[in-house]
Amino acid sequence: QVQLQQPGAELVKPGASVKLSCKASGYTFTSYWMHWVKQRPGQGLEWIGEINPSNGRTNYNEKFKSKATLTVDKSSSTAYMQLSSLTSEDSAVYYCARDSYDFDYWGQGTTLTVSS
Amino acid sequence: DIVMTQSHKFMSTSVGDRVSITCKASQDVSTAVAWYQQKPGQSPKLLIYSASYRYTGVPDRFTGSGSGTDFTFTISSVQAEDLAVYYCQQHYSTPPLTFGAGTKLELK
């Protein structure tokens, strides 16, 4: 069965960077674009960007272009999102989601807390 | 960017009621609209894609309709487990892909 596995939580200090992971299983990783979505506490969903795992091509929300970098490791079927220069505004749940019939599978999300 | 407007942040309903949630796009998005359900502490779940197609395993009490700029998501007979936040999303013109702000379905 299709699964997208994400670590439950990350705690990082302001100004630091973090690399969030999303390990895919149960399907051919390179056949579907992977998306990343941000959700701040009590707020709605915000699209960060997408990556084509077969060739690494990316598209970003302009708002996150200087914040997020999407990559993949085809050998481990894992998608990554690096977030840089972290502030309290980056504290949120970050989801990865597979793009098939729209976002048909989602990871459980990683709760990122930026705090000293 | 295309703005997806869900005019009701909250909607009150009772079990067994018919309820409709609307979503308006700031420009024509054809039928490139999906609807998601999110319960507290859970990831969103895809219910409807391409405006009106029910995703695999989704109960038939959930329907979607619309094209162009106006879209409707309907639950024909609300069940207790349907109390959640519902989001519309467009992927007609990306980047960026955009979501509505969400509509929380609550019990009266």
PDB file of C-alpha atoms in Angstrom:
ATOM      1  CA  GLN A   1       0.000   0.000   0.000  1.00  0.00           C
ATOM      2  CA  VAL A   2       1.099   3.538  -0.672  1.00  0.00           C
ATOM      3  CA  GLN A   3       2.753   5.213   2.297  1.00  0.00           C
ATOM      4  CA  LEU A   4       4.509   8.515   2.811  1.00  0.00           C
ATOM      5  CA  GLN A   5       6.490   8.424   6.039  1.00  0.00           C
ATOM      6  CA  GLN A   6       7.489  11.646   7.753  1.00  0.00           C
ATOM      7  CA  PRO A   7       9.199  12.155  11.119  1.00  0.00           C
ATOM      8  CA  GLY A   8       6.726  13.363  13.707  1.00  0.00           C
ATOM      9  CA  ALA A   9       8.583  16.365  15.015  1.00  0.00           C
ATOM     10  CA  GLU A  10      11.682  18.539  14.687  1.00  0.00           C
ATOM     11  CA  LEU A  11      12.942  21.178  17.093  1.00  0.00           C
ATOM     12  CA  VAL A  12      15.428  23.698  15.735  1.00  0.00           C
ATOM     13  CA  LYS A  13      16.853  27.012  16.831  1.00  0.00           C
ATOM     14  CA  PRO A  14      16.100  30.330  15.137  1.00  0.00           C
ATOM     15  CA  GLY A  15      18.471  31.113  12.301  1.00  0.00           C
ATOM     16  CA  ALA A  16      19.256  27.457  11.669  1.00  0.00           C
ATOM     17  CA  SER A  17      18.267  25.246   8.747  1.00  0.00           C
ATOM     18  CA  VAL A  18      16.445  21.934   8.730  1.00  0.00           C
ATOM     19  CA  LYS A  19      15.952  19.177   6.172  1.00  0.00           C
ATOM     20  CA  LEU A  20      12.591  17.424   6.389  1.00  0.00           C
ATOM     21  CA  SER A  21      12.148  13.992   4.858  1.00  0.00           C
ATOM     22  CA  CYS A  22       9.314  12.094   3.233  1.00  0.00           C
ATOM     23  CA  LYS A  23       9.976   8.407   2.490  1.00  0.00           C
ATOM     24  CA  ALA A  24       7.697   6.899  -0.122  1.00  0.00           C
ATOM     25  CA  SER A  25       6.790   3.240  -0.428  1.00  0.00           C
ATOM     26  CA  GLY A  26       4.229   1.063  -2.153  1.00  0.00           C
ATOM     27  CA  TYR A  27       4.491   2.683  -5.578  1.00  0.00           C
ATOM     28  CA  THR A  28       7.008   3.736  -8.218  1.00  0.00           C
ATOM     29  CA  PHE A  29       8.539   6.845  -6.659  1.00  0.00           C
ATOM     30  CA  THR A  30       9.622   8.398  -9.942  1.00  0.00           C
ATOM     31  CA  SER A  31       6.169   8.214 -11.514  1.00  0.00           C
ATOM     32  CA  TYR A  32       4.448  10.935  -9.487  1.00  0.00           C
ATOM     33  CA  TRP A  33       5.266  14.500  -8.598  1.00  0.00           C
ATOM     34  CA  MET A  34       5.651  15.164  -4.862  1.00  0.00           C
ATOM     35  CA  HIS A  35       4.294  18.306  -3.248  1.00  0.00           C
ATOM     36  CA  TRP A  36       4.923  20.026   0.073  1.00  0.00           C
ATOM     37  CA  VAL A  37       2.264  21.892   2.035  1.00  0.00           C
ATOM     38  CA  LYS A  38       2.543  24.087   5.142  1.00  0.00           C
ATOM     39  CA  GLN A  39      -0.102  24.403   7.850  1.00  0.00           C
ATOM     40  CA  ARG A  40       0.372  26.796  10.740  1.00  0.00           C
ATOM     41  CA  PRO A  41      -1.502  26.034  13.989  1.00  0.00           C
ATOM     42  CA  GLY A  42      -5.220  26.638  13.532  1.00  0.00           C
ATOM     43  CA  GLN A  43      -4.682  27.869   9.982  1.00  0.00           C
ATOM     44  CA  GLY A  44      -5.311  26.656   6.449  1.00  0.00           C
ATOM     45  CA  LEU A  45      -3.168  24.882   3.890  1.00  0.00           C
ATOM     46  CA  GLU A  46      -0.421  26.665   1.974  1.00  0.00           C
ATOM     47  CA  TRP A  47       1.330  25.166  -1.041  1.00  0.00           C
ATOM     48  CA  ILE A  48       5.117  25.398  -0.933  1.00  0.00           C
ATOM     49  CA  GLY A  49       6.176  23.660  -4.115  1.00  0.00           C
ATOM     50  CA  GLU A  50       6.533  20.458  -6.092  1.00  0.00           C
ATOM     51  CA  ILE A  51       9.252  18.217  -7.438  1.00  0.00           C
ATOM     52  CA  ASN A  52       9.366  15.643 -10.212  1.00  0.00           C
ATOM     53  CA  PRO A  53      11.352  12.739  -8.704  1.00  0.00           C
ATOM     54  CA  SER A  54      12.324  11.363 -12.098  1.00  0.00           C
ATOM     55  CA  ASN A  55      14.372  14.394 -13.141  1.00  0.00           C
ATOM     56  CA  GLY A  56      14.464  16.728 -10.120  1.00  0.00           C
ATOM     57  CA  ARG A  57      12.497  19.483 -11.852  1.00  0.00           C
ATOM     58  CA  THR A  58      10.885  21.819  -9.328  1.00  0.00           C
ATOM     59  CA  ASN A  59       8.222  24.513  -9.152  1.00  0.00           C
ATOM     60  CA  TYR A  60       7.867  26.801  -6.161  1.00  0.00           C
ATOM     61  CA  ASN A  61       5.351  29.174  -4.692  1.00  0.00           C
ATOM     62  CA  GLU A  62       7.087  32.544  -5.107  1.00  0.00           C
ATOM     63  CA  LYS A  63       6.543  33.141  -1.388  1.00  0.00           C
ATOM     64  CA  PHE A  64       8.796  30.200  -0.491  1.00  0.00           C
ATOM     65  CA  LYS A  65      11.464  30.488  -3.177  1.00  0.00           C
ATOM     66  CA  SER A  66      14.100  31.826  -0.804  1.00  0.00           C
ATOM     67  CA  LYS A  67      12.948  29.647   2.085  1.00  0.00           C
ATOM     68  CA  ALA A  68      12.538  26.123   0.738  1.00  0.00           C
ATOM     69  CA  THR A  69      14.650  23.811  -1.424  1.00  0.00           C
ATOM     70  CA  LEU A  70      13.157  20.556  -2.688  1.00  0.00           C
ATOM     71  CA  THR A  71      15.286  17.545  -3.573  1.00  0.00           C
ATOM     72  CA  VAL A  72      14.906  13.789  -3.912  1.00  0.00           C
ATOM     73  CA  ASP A  73      17.051  10.698  -3.433  1.00  0.00           C
ATOM     74  CA  LYS A  74      15.804   8.158  -5.955  1.00  0.00           C
ATOM     75  CA  SER A  75      17.891   5.372  -4.417  1.00  0.00           C
ATOM     76  CA  SER A  76      15.904   5.563  -1.172  1.00  0.00           C
ATOM     77  CA  SER A  77      12.608   6.876  -2.621  1.00  0.00           C
ATOM     78  CA  THR A  78      12.819   9.849  -0.328  1.00  0.00           C
ATOM     79  CA  ALA A  79      11.831  13.444  -0.941  1.00  0.00           C
ATOM     80  CA  TYR A  80      13.404  16.225   1.070  1.00  0.00           C
ATOM     81  CA  MET A  81      12.608  19.832   1.825  1.00  0.00           C
ATOM     82  CA  GLN A  82      15.286  22.061   3.285  1.00  0.00           C
ATOM     83  CA  LEU A  83      14.107  25.176   5.084  1.00  0.00           C
ATOM     84  CA  SER A  84      16.650  27.895   5.769  1.00  0.00           C
ATOM     85  CA  SER A  85      17.048  30.893   8.096  1.00  0.00           C
ATOM     86  CA  LEU A  86      14.289  29.638  10.333  1.00  0.00           C
ATOM     87  CA  THR A  87      12.101  31.978  12.381  1.00  0.00           C
ATOM     88  CA  SER A  88       9.032  31.486  14.535  1.00  0.00           C
ATOM     89  CA  GLU A  89       6.929  32.059  11.389  1.00  0.00           C
ATOM     90  CA  ASP A  90       8.245  28.738  10.089  1.00  0.00           C
ATOM     91  CA  SER A  91       6.813  26.801  13.051  1.00  0.00           C
ATOM     92  CA  ALA A  92       4.119  24.688  11.436  1.00  0.00           C
ATOM     93  CA  VAL A  93       3.170  21.215  10.277  1.00  0.00           C
ATOM     94  CA  TYR A  94       4.709  20.345   6.943  1.00  0.00           C
ATOM     95  CA  TYR A  95       3.091  17.686   4.782  1.00  0.00           C
ATOM     96  CA  CYS A  96       4.327  15.889   1.718  1.00  0.00           C
ATOM     97  CA  ALA A  97       1.651  14.738  -0.709  1.00  0.00           C
ATOM     98  CA  ARG A  98       1.686  12.605  -3.843  1.00  0.00           C
ATOM     99  CA  ASP A  99       0.182  14.093  -6.973  1.00  0.00           C
ATOM    100  CA  SER A 100      -1.987  11.581  -8.776  1.00  0.00           C
ATOM    101  CA  TYR A 101      -5.695  12.373  -8.813  1.00  0.00           C
ATOM    102  CA  ASP A 102      -4.802  15.640  -7.148  1.00  0.00           C
ATOM    103  CA  PHE A 103      -3.199  14.884  -3.757  1.00  0.00           C
ATOM    104  CA  ASP A 104      -4.342  11.319  -3.231  1.00  0.00           C
ATOM    105  CA  TYR A 105      -1.839  10.355  -0.516  1.00  0.00           C
ATOM    106  CA  TRP A 106      -0.464  12.546   2.243  1.00  0.00           C
ATOM    107  CA  GLY A 107       2.204  11.976   4.846  1.00  0.00           C
ATOM    108  CA  GLN A 108       1.278  12.341   8.508  1.00  0.00           C
ATOM    109  CA  GLY A 109       3.154  15.605   8.642  1.00  0.00           C
ATOM    110  CA  THR A 110       6.222  16.827  10.518  1.00  0.00           C
ATOM    111  CA  THR A 111       5.640  19.372  13.269  1.00  0.00           C
ATOM    112  CA  LEU A 112       8.470  21.866  13.075  1.00  0.00           C
ATOM    113  CA  THR A 113       9.076  24.000  16.144  1.00  0.00           C
ATOM    114  CA  VAL A 114      11.510  26.875  15.876  1.00  0.00           C
ATOM    115  CA  SER A 115      12.549  27.910  19.342  1.00  0.00           C
ATOM    116  CA  SER A 116      15.670  28.746  21.300  1.00  0.00           C
TER     117      SER A 116
ATOM    118  CA  ASP B   1      -2.340  33.995  -8.291  1.00  0.00           C
ATOM    119  CA  ILE B   2      -5.803  32.463  -8.335  1.00  0.00           C
ATOM    120  CA  VAL B   3      -7.696  33.084  -5.099  1.00  0.00           C
ATOM    121  CA  MET B   4     -10.149  30.419  -3.956  1.00  0.00           C
ATOM    122  CA  THR B   5     -12.808  31.963  -1.711  1.00  0.00           C
ATOM    123  CA  GLN B   6     -14.806  29.832   0.691  1.00  0.00           C
ATOM    124  CA  SER B   7     -17.295  32.361   1.980  1.00  0.00           C
ATOM    125  CA  HIS B   8     -18.226  30.471   5.137  1.00  0.00           C
ATOM    126  CA  LYS B   9     -15.510  29.866   7.682  1.00  0.00           C
ATOM    127  CA  PHE B  10     -18.011  27.903   9.803  1.00  0.00           C
ATOM    128  CA  MET B  11     -21.238  26.080   8.998  1.00  0.00           C
ATOM    129  CA  SER B  12     -23.616  24.583  11.550  1.00  0.00           C
ATOM    130  CA  THR B  13     -25.504  21.439  10.749  1.00  0.00           C
ATOM    131  CA  SER B  14     -27.310  18.503  12.305  1.00  0.00           C
ATOM    132  CA  VAL B  15     -26.900  14.800  11.667  1.00  0.00           C
ATOM    133  CA  GLY B  16     -29.022  13.863   8.686  1.00  0.00           C
ATOM    134  CA  ASP B  17     -29.038  17.359   7.179  1.00  0.00           C
ATOM    135  CA  ARG B  18     -28.023  18.207   3.643  1.00  0.00           C
ATOM    136  CA  VAL B  19     -25.225  20.762   3.602  1.00  0.00           C
ATOM    137  CA  SER B  20     -23.439  22.535   0.769  1.00  0.00           C
ATOM    138  CA  ILE B  21     -20.098  24.343   0.914  1.00  0.00           C
ATOM    139  CA  THR B  22     -19.235  26.804  -1.814  1.00  0.00           C
ATOM    140  CA  CYS B  23     -15.925  27.860  -3.310  1.00  0.00           C
ATOM    141  CA  LYS B  24     -15.414  30.673  -5.791  1.00  0.00           C
ATOM    142  CA  ALA B  25     -12.311  31.054  -7.955  1.00  0.00           C
ATOM    143  CA  SER B  26     -10.984  34.513  -8.829  1.00  0.00           C
ATOM    144  CA  GLN B  27     -10.728  33.411 -12.461  1.00  0.00           C
ATOM    145  CA  ASP B  28     -11.770  30.514 -14.635  1.00  0.00           C
ATOM    146  CA  VAL B  29     -10.205  27.240 -13.459  1.00  0.00           C
ATOM    147  CA  SER B  30     -12.275  24.943 -15.689  1.00  0.00           C
ATOM    148  CA  THR B  31     -12.906  21.827 -13.569  1.00  0.00           C
ATOM    149  CA  ALA B  32      -9.443  21.657 -12.005  1.00  0.00           C
ATOM    150  CA  VAL B  33     -10.770  21.698  -8.459  1.00  0.00           C
ATOM    151  CA  ALA B  34     -10.428  19.201  -5.643  1.00  0.00           C
ATOM    152  CA  TRP B  35     -12.048  18.990  -2.214  1.00  0.00           C
ATOM    153  CA  TYR B  36     -10.312  17.705   0.916  1.00  0.00           C
ATOM    154  CA  GLN B  37     -11.510  16.803   4.393  1.00  0.00           C
ATOM    155  CA  GLN B  38      -9.298  17.377   7.410  1.00  0.00           C
ATOM    156  CA  LYS B  39     -10.097  16.173  10.919  1.00  0.00           C
ATOM    157  CA  PRO B  40      -8.196  17.432  13.998  1.00  0.00           C
ATOM    158  CA  GLY B  41      -4.688  16.010  14.213  1.00  0.00           C
ATOM    159  CA  GLN B  42      -4.966  14.298  10.832  1.00  0.00           C
ATOM    160  CA  SER B  43      -3.680  14.901   7.328  1.00  0.00           C
ATOM    161  CA  PRO B  44      -6.138  16.135   4.710  1.00  0.00           C
ATOM    162  CA  LYS B  45      -7.968  13.444   2.740  1.00  0.00           C
ATOM    163  CA  LEU B  46      -8.957  13.715  -0.907  1.00  0.00           C
ATOM    164  CA  LEU B  47     -12.705  13.411  -1.419  1.00  0.00           C
ATOM    165  CA  ILE B  48     -13.424  14.943  -4.842  1.00  0.00           C
ATOM    166  CA  TYR B  49     -11.137  15.554  -7.834  1.00  0.00           C
ATOM    167  CA  SER B  50     -11.742  17.271 -11.162  1.00  0.00           C
ATOM    168  CA  ALA B  51     -14.652  19.115  -9.520  1.00  0.00           C
ATOM    169  CA  SER B  52     -17.115  16.228  -9.548  1.00  0.00           C
ATOM    170  CA  TYR B  53     -15.351  12.861  -9.419  1.00  0.00           C
ATOM    171  CA  ARG B  54     -15.517  10.973  -6.181  1.00  0.00           C
ATOM    172  CA  TYR B  55     -12.160   9.512  -5.129  1.00  0.00           C
ATOM    173  CA  THR B  56     -11.842   5.782  -4.500  1.00  0.00           C
ATOM    174  CA  GLY B  57     -13.690   4.632  -1.409  1.00  0.00           C
ATOM    175  CA  VAL B  58     -15.404   7.951  -0.726  1.00  0.00           C
ATOM    176  CA  PRO B  59     -19.059   7.477   0.310  1.00  0.00           C
ATOM    177  CA  ASP B  60     -21.627   8.559  -2.234  1.00  0.00           C
ATOM    178  CA  ARG B  61     -23.179  11.070   0.165  1.00  0.00           C
ATOM    179  CA  PHE B  62     -20.279  13.339  -0.848  1.00  0.00           C
ATOM    180  CA  THR B  63     -20.646  15.082  -4.213  1.00  0.00           C
ATOM    181  CA  GLY B  64     -18.960  17.927  -6.027  1.00  0.00           C
ATOM    182  CA  SER B  65     -20.184  20.132  -8.838  1.00  0.00           C
ATOM    183  CA  GLY B  66     -19.284  23.251 -10.773  1.00  0.00           C
ATOM    184  CA  SER B  67     -16.983  24.584 -13.445  1.00  0.00           C
ATOM    185  CA  GLY B  68     -15.382  27.866 -14.342  1.00  0.00           C
ATOM    186  CA  THR B  69     -15.407  29.948 -11.172  1.00  0.00           C
ATOM    187  CA  ASP B  70     -18.176  28.493  -8.988  1.00  0.00           C
ATOM    188  CA  PHE B  71     -17.952  25.170  -7.186  1.00  0.00           C
ATOM    189  CA  THR B  72     -20.084  23.366  -4.641  1.00  0.00           C
ATOM    190  CA  PHE B  73     -19.353  20.472  -2.316  1.00  0.00           C
ATOM    191  CA  THR B  74     -22.424  18.749  -0.883  1.00  0.00           C
ATOM    192  CA  ILE B  75     -22.991  16.184   1.819  1.00  0.00           C
ATOM    193  CA  SER B  76     -26.459  14.730   1.229  1.00  0.00           C
ATOM    194  CA  SER B  77     -26.992  13.435   4.767  1.00  0.00           C
ATOM    195  CA  VAL B  78     -24.413  14.551   7.320  1.00  0.00           C
ATOM    196  CA  GLN B  79     -23.017  11.886   9.619  1.00  0.00           C
ATOM    197  CA  ALA B  80     -21.263  12.576  12.907  1.00  0.00           C
ATOM    198  CA  GLU B  81     -17.942  11.514  11.405  1.00  0.00           C
ATOM    199  CA  ASP B  82     -18.263  14.228   8.732  1.00  0.00           C
ATOM    200  CA  LEU B  83     -17.601  17.010  11.207  1.00  0.00           C
ATOM    201  CA  ALA B  84     -14.316  18.375   9.939  1.00  0.00           C
ATOM    202  CA  VAL B  85     -12.743  21.206   7.959  1.00  0.00           C
ATOM    203  CA  TYR B  86     -13.247  21.116   4.198  1.00  0.00           C
ATOM    204  CA  TYR B  87     -10.879  22.775   1.727  1.00  0.00           C
ATOM    205  CA  CYS B  88     -11.187  23.444  -1.968  1.00  0.00           C
ATOM    206  CA  GLN B  89      -8.057  23.583  -4.129  1.00  0.00           C
ATOM    207  CA  GLN B  90      -7.304  24.595  -7.711  1.00  0.00           C
ATOM    208  CA  HIS B  91      -4.503  23.276  -9.876  1.00  0.00           C
ATOM    209  CA  TYR B  92      -5.556  24.890 -13.144  1.00  0.00           C
ATOM    210  CA  SER B  93      -2.994  27.659 -13.019  1.00  0.00           C
ATOM    211  CA  THR B  94       0.212  26.826 -11.172  1.00  0.00           C
ATOM    212  CA  PRO B  95       2.473  27.803  -9.664  1.00  0.00           C
ATOM    213  CA  PRO B  96       1.102  28.471  -7.245  1.00  0.00           C
ATOM    214  CA  LEU B  97      -1.467  25.829  -6.590  1.00  0.00           C
ATOM    215  CA  THR B  98      -3.938  27.456  -4.163  1.00  0.00           C
ATOM    216  CA  PHE B  99      -6.345  26.340  -1.460  1.00  0.00           C
ATOM    217  CA  GLY B 100      -9.453  27.951  -0.067  1.00  0.00           C
ATOM    218  CA  ALA B 101      -9.295  29.078   3.569  1.00  0.00           C
ATOM    219  CA  GLY B 102     -11.425  26.166   4.721  1.00  0.00           C
ATOM    220  CA  THR B 103     -14.951  25.682   6.042  1.00  0.00           C
ATOM    221  CA  LYS B 104     -15.432  24.044   9.425  1.00  0.00           C
ATOM    222  CA  LEU B 105     -18.543  21.919   9.669  1.00  0.00           C
ATOM    223  CA  GLU B 106     -19.940  21.981  13.204  1.00  0.00           C
ATOM    224  CA  LEU B 107     -22.959  20.560  15.005  1.00  0.00           C
ATOM    225  CA  LYS B 108     -25.787  22.973  15.823  1.00  0.00           C
TER     226      LYS B 108
END
